[in-house]
Short mmCIF file of N, CA and C in Angstrom, two decimals:
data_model
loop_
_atom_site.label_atom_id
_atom_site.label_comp_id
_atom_site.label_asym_id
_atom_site.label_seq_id
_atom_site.Cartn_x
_atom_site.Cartn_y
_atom_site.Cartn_z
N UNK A 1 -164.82 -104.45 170.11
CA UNK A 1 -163.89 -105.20 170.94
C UNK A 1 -162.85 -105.90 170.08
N UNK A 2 -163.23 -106.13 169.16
CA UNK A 2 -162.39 -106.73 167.95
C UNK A 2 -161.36 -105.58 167.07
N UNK A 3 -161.46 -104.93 167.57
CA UNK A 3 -160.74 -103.36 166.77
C UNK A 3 -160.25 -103.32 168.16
N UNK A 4 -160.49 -103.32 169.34
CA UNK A 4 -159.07 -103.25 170.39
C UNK A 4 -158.39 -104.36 170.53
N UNK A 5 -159.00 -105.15 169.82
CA UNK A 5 -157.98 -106.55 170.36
C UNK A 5 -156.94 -106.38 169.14
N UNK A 6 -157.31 -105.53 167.98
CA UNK A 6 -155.96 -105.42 166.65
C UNK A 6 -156.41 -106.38 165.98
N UNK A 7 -157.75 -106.73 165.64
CA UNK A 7 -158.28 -107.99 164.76
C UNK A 7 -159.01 -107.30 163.30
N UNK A 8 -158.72 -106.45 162.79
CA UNK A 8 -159.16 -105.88 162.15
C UNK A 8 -158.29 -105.12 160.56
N UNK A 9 -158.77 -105.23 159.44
CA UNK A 9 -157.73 -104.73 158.39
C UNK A 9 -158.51 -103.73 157.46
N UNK A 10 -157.44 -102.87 156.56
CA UNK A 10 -157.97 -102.17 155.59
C UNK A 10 -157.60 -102.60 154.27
N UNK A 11 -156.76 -103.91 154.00
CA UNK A 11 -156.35 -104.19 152.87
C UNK A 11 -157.79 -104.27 151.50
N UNK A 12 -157.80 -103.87 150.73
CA UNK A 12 -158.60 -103.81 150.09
C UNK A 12 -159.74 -103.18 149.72
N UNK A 13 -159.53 -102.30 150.66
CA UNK A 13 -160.96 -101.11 151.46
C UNK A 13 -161.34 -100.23 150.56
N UNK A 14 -162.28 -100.04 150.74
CA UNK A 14 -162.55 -98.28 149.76
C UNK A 14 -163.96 -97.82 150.24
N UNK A 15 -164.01 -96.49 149.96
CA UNK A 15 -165.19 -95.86 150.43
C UNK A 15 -166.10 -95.76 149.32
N UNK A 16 -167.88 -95.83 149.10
CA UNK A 16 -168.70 -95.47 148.30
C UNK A 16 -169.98 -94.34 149.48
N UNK A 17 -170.34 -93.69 148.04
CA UNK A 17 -171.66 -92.88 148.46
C UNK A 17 -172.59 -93.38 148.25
N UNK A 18 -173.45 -93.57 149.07
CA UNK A 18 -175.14 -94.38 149.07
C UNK A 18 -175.83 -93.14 149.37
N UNK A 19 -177.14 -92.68 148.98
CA UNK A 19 -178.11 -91.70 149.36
C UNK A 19 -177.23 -90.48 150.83
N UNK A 20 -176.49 -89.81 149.68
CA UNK A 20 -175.96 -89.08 150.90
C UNK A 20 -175.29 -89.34 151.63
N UNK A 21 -174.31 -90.94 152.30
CA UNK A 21 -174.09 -90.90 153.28
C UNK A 21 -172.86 -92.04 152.67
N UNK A 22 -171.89 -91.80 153.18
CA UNK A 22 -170.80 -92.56 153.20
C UNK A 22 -170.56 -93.73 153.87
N UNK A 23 -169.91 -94.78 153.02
CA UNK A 23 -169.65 -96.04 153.60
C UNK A 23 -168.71 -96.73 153.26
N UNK A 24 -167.98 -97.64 154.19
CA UNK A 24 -166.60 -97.91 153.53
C UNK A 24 -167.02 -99.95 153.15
N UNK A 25 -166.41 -99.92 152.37
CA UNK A 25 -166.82 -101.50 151.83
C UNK A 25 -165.26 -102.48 151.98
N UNK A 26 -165.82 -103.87 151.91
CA UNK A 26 -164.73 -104.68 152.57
C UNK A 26 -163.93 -104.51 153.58
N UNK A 27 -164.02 -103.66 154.67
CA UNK A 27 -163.56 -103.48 155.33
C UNK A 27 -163.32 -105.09 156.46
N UNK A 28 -162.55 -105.48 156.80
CA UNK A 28 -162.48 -106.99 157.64
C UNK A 28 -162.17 -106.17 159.14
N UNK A 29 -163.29 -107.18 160.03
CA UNK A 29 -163.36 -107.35 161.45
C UNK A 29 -163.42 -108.68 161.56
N UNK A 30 -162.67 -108.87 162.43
CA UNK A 30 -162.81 -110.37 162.87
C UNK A 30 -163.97 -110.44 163.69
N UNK A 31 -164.68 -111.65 163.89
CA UNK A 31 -165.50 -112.04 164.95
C UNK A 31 -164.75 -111.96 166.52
N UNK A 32 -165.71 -111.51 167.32
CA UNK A 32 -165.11 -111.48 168.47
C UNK A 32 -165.26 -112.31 169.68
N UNK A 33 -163.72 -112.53 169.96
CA UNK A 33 -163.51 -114.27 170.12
C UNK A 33 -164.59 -115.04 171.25
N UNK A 34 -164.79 -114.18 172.19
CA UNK A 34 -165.47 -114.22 173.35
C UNK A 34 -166.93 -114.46 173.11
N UNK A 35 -167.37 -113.88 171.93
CA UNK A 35 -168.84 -113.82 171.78
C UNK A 35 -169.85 -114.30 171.40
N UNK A 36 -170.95 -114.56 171.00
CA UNK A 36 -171.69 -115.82 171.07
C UNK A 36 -171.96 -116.05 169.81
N UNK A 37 -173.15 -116.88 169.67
CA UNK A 37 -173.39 -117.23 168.04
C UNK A 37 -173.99 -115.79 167.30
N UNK A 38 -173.94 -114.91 168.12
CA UNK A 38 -175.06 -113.64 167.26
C UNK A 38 -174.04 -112.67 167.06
N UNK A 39 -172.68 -113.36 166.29
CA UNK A 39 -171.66 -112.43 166.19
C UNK A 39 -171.82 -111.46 164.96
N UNK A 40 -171.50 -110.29 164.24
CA UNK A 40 -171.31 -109.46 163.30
C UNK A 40 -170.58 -110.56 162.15
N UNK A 41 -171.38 -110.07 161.01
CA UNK A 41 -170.32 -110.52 159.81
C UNK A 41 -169.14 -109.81 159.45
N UNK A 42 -168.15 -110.51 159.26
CA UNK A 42 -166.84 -109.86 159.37
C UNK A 42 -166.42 -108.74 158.16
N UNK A 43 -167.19 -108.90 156.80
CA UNK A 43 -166.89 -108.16 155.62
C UNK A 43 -168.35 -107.21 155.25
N UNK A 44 -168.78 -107.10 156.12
CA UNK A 44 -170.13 -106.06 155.86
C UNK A 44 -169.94 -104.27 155.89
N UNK A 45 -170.98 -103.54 154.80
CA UNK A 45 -170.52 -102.55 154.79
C UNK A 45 -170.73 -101.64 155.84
N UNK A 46 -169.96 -100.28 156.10
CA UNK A 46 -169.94 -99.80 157.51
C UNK A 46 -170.19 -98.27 157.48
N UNK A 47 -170.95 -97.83 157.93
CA UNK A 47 -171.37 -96.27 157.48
C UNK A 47 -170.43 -95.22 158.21
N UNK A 48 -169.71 -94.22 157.79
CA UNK A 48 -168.74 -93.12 158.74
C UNK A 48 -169.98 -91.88 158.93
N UNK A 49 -169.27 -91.58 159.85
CA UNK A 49 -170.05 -90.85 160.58
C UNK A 49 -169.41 -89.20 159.85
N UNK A 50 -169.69 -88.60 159.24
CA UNK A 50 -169.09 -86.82 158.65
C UNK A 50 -169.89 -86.21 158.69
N UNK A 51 -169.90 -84.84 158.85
CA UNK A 51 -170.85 -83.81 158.82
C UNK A 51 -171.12 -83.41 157.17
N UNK A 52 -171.72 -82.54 156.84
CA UNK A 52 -172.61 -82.25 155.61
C UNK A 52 -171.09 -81.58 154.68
N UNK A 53 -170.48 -81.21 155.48
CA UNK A 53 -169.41 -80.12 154.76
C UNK A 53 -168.34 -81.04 154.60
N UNK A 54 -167.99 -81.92 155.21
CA UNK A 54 -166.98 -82.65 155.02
C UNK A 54 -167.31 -83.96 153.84
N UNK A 55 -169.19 -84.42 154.18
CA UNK A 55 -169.80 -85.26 152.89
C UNK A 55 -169.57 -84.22 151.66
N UNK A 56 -170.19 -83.10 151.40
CA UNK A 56 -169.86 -82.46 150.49
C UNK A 56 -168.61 -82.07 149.69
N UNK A 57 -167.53 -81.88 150.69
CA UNK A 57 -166.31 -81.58 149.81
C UNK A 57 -165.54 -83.26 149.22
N UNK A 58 -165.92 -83.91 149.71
CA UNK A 58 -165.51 -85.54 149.17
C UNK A 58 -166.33 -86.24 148.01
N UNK A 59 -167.42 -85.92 148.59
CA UNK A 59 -168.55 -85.86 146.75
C UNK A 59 -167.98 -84.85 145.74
N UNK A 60 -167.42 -84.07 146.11
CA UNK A 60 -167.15 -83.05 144.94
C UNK A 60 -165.15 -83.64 144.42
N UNK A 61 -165.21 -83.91 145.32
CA UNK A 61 -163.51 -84.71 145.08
C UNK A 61 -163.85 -85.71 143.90
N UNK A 62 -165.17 -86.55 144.24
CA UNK A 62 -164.96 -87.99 143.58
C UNK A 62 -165.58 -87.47 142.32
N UNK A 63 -166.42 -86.28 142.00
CA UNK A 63 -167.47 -85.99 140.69
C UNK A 63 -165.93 -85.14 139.92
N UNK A 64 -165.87 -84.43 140.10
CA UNK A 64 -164.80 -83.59 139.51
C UNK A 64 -163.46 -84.02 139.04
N UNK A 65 -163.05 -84.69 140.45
CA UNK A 65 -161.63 -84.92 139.67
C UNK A 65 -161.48 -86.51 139.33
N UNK A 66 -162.53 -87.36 139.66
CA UNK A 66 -162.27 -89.04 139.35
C UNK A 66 -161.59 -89.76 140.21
N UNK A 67 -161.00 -89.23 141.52
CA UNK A 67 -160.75 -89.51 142.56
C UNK A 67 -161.20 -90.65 143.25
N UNK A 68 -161.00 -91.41 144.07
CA UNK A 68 -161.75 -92.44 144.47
C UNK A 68 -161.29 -92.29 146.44
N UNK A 69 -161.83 -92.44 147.36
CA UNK A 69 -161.70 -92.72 148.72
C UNK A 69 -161.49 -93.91 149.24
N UNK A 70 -160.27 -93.65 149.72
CA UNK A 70 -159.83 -95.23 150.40
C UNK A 70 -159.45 -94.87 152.50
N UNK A 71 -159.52 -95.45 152.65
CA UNK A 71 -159.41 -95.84 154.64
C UNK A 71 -157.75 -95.72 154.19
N UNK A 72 -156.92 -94.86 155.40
CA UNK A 72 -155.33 -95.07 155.13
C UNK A 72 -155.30 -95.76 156.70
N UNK A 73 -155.47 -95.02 158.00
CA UNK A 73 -155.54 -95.76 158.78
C UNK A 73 -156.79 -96.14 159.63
N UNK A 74 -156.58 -96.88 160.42
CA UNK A 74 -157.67 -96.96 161.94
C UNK A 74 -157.12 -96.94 163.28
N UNK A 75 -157.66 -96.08 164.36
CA UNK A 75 -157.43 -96.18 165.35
C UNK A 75 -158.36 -95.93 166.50
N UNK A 76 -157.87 -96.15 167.42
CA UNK A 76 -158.84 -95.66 168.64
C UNK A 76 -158.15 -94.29 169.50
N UNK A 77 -159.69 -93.58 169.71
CA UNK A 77 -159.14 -92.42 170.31
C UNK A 77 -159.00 -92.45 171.86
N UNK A 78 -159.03 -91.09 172.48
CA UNK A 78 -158.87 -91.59 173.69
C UNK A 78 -159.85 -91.69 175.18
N UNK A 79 -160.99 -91.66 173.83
CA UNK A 79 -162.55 -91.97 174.81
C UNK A 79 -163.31 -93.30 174.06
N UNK A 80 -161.92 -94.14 173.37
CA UNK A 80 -162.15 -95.42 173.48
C UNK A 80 -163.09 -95.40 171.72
N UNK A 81 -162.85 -94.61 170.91
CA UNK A 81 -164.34 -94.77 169.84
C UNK A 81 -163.17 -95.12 168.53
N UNK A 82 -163.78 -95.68 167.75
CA UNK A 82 -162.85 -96.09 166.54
C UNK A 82 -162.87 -94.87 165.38
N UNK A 83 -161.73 -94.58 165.23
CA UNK A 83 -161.69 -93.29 163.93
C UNK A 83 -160.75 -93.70 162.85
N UNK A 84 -161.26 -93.61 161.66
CA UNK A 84 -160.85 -94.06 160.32
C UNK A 84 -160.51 -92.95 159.46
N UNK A 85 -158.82 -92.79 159.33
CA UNK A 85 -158.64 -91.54 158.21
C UNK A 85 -158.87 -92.10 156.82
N UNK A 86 -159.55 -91.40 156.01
CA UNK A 86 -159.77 -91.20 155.03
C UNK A 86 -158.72 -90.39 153.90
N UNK A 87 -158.57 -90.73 152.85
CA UNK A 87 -157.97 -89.95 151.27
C UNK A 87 -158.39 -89.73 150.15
N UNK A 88 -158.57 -88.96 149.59
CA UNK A 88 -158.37 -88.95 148.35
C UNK A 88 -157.43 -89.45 147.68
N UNK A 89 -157.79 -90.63 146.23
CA UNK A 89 -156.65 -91.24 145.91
C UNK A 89 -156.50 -91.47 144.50
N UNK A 90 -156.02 -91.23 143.63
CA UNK A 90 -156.18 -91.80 141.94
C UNK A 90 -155.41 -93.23 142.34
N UNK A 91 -156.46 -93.95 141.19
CA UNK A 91 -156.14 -95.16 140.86
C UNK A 91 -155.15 -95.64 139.98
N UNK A 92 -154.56 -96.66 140.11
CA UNK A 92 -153.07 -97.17 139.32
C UNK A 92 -154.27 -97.08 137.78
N UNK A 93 -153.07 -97.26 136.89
CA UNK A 93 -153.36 -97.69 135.24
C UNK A 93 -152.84 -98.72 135.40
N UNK A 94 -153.18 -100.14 134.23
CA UNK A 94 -153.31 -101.26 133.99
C UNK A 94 -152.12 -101.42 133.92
N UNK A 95 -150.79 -100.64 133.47
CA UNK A 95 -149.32 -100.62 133.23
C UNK A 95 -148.85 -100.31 134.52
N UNK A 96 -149.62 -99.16 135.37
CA UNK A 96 -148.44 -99.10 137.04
C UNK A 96 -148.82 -100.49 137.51
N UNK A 97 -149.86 -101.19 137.34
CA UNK A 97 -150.46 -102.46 138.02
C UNK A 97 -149.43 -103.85 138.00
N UNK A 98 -149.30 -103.60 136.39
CA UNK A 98 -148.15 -104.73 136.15
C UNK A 98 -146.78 -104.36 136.72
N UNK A 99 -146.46 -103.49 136.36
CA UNK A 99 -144.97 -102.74 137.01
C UNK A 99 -145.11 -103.51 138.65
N UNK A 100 -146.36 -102.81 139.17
CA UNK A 100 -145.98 -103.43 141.00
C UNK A 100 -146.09 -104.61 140.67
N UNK A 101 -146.89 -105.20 139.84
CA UNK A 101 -146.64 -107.28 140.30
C UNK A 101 -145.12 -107.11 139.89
N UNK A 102 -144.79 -107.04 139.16
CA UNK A 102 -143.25 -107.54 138.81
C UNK A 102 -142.38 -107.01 139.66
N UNK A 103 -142.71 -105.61 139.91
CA UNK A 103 -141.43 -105.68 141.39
C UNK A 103 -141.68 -106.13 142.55
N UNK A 104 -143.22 -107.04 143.06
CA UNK A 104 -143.58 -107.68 144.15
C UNK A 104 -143.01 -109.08 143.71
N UNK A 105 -142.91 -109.35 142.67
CA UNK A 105 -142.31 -110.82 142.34
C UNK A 105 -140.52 -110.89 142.45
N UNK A 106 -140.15 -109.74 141.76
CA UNK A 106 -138.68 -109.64 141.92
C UNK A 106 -138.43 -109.59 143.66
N UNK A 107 -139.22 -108.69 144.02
CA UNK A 107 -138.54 -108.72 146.01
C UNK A 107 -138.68 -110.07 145.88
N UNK A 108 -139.52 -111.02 145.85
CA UNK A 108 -139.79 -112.21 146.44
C UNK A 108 -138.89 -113.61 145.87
N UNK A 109 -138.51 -113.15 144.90
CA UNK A 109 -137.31 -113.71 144.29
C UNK A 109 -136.03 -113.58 145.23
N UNK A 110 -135.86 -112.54 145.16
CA UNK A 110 -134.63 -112.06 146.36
C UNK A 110 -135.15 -112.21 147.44
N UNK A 111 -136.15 -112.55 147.84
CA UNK A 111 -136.26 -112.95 149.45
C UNK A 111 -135.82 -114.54 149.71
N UNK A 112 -136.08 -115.35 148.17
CA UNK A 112 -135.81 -116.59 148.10
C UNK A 112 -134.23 -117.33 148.02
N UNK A 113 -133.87 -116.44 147.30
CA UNK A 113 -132.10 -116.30 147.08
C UNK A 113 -131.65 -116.24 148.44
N UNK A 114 -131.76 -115.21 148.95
CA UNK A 114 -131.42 -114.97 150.67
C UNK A 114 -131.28 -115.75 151.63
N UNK A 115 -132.61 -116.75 151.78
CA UNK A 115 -133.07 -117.54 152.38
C UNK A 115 -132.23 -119.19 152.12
N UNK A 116 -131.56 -119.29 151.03
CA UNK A 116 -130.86 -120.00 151.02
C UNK A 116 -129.22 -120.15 151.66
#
């Protein structure tokens, strides 16, 4: 109910393998507003649902090439059930890392200039 109300994010997300079975970690749900004290914790890990062939070719993504799985979007389909696309993704180096802070600091510089 909290994923139709749009209370929900992927900032920070990523997928791991536990005994076979996929799960995406940090994923944020809000508590849902209506509901009582026996609400869900909002940052707990969450198991996807894939068949053997689709677990298999993503284990072989992450062993082989160093790949890592991240959530790109979430949505609801149209018998109401929540579906999470998945990627394959290489990770920044310690140098693309700094590069984005400094051009997240420069936009924000120029957002400040502007604003005046």
């Amino acid at each position: 109910k909290s994923i139709r109300m749009g209370k929900a994010s992927l900032v920070d997300t990523f997928c791991y393998f536990a005994k076979g079975e996929l799960w995406v970690k940090n994923m944020h749900i809000a508590e849902y507003f209506y509901g009582s004290y026996n609400n869900h914790t909002t940052r707990r890990d969450r198991k996807l649902l894939l068949n053997k062939k689709e677990l298999n070719k993503l284990e072989r993504g992450i062993r082989e090439t160093s790949f890592t799985i991240i959530p790109v979007r979430m949505f609801l389909n149209e018998k109401g059930l929540t579906k999470v696309v998945i990627a394959l993704a290489k990770g920044k180096k310690l140098y693309d890392k700094r590069q984005s802070l400094k051009e997240k600091d420069d936009r924000r510089e120029m957002d400040r200039m502007f604003k005046r």
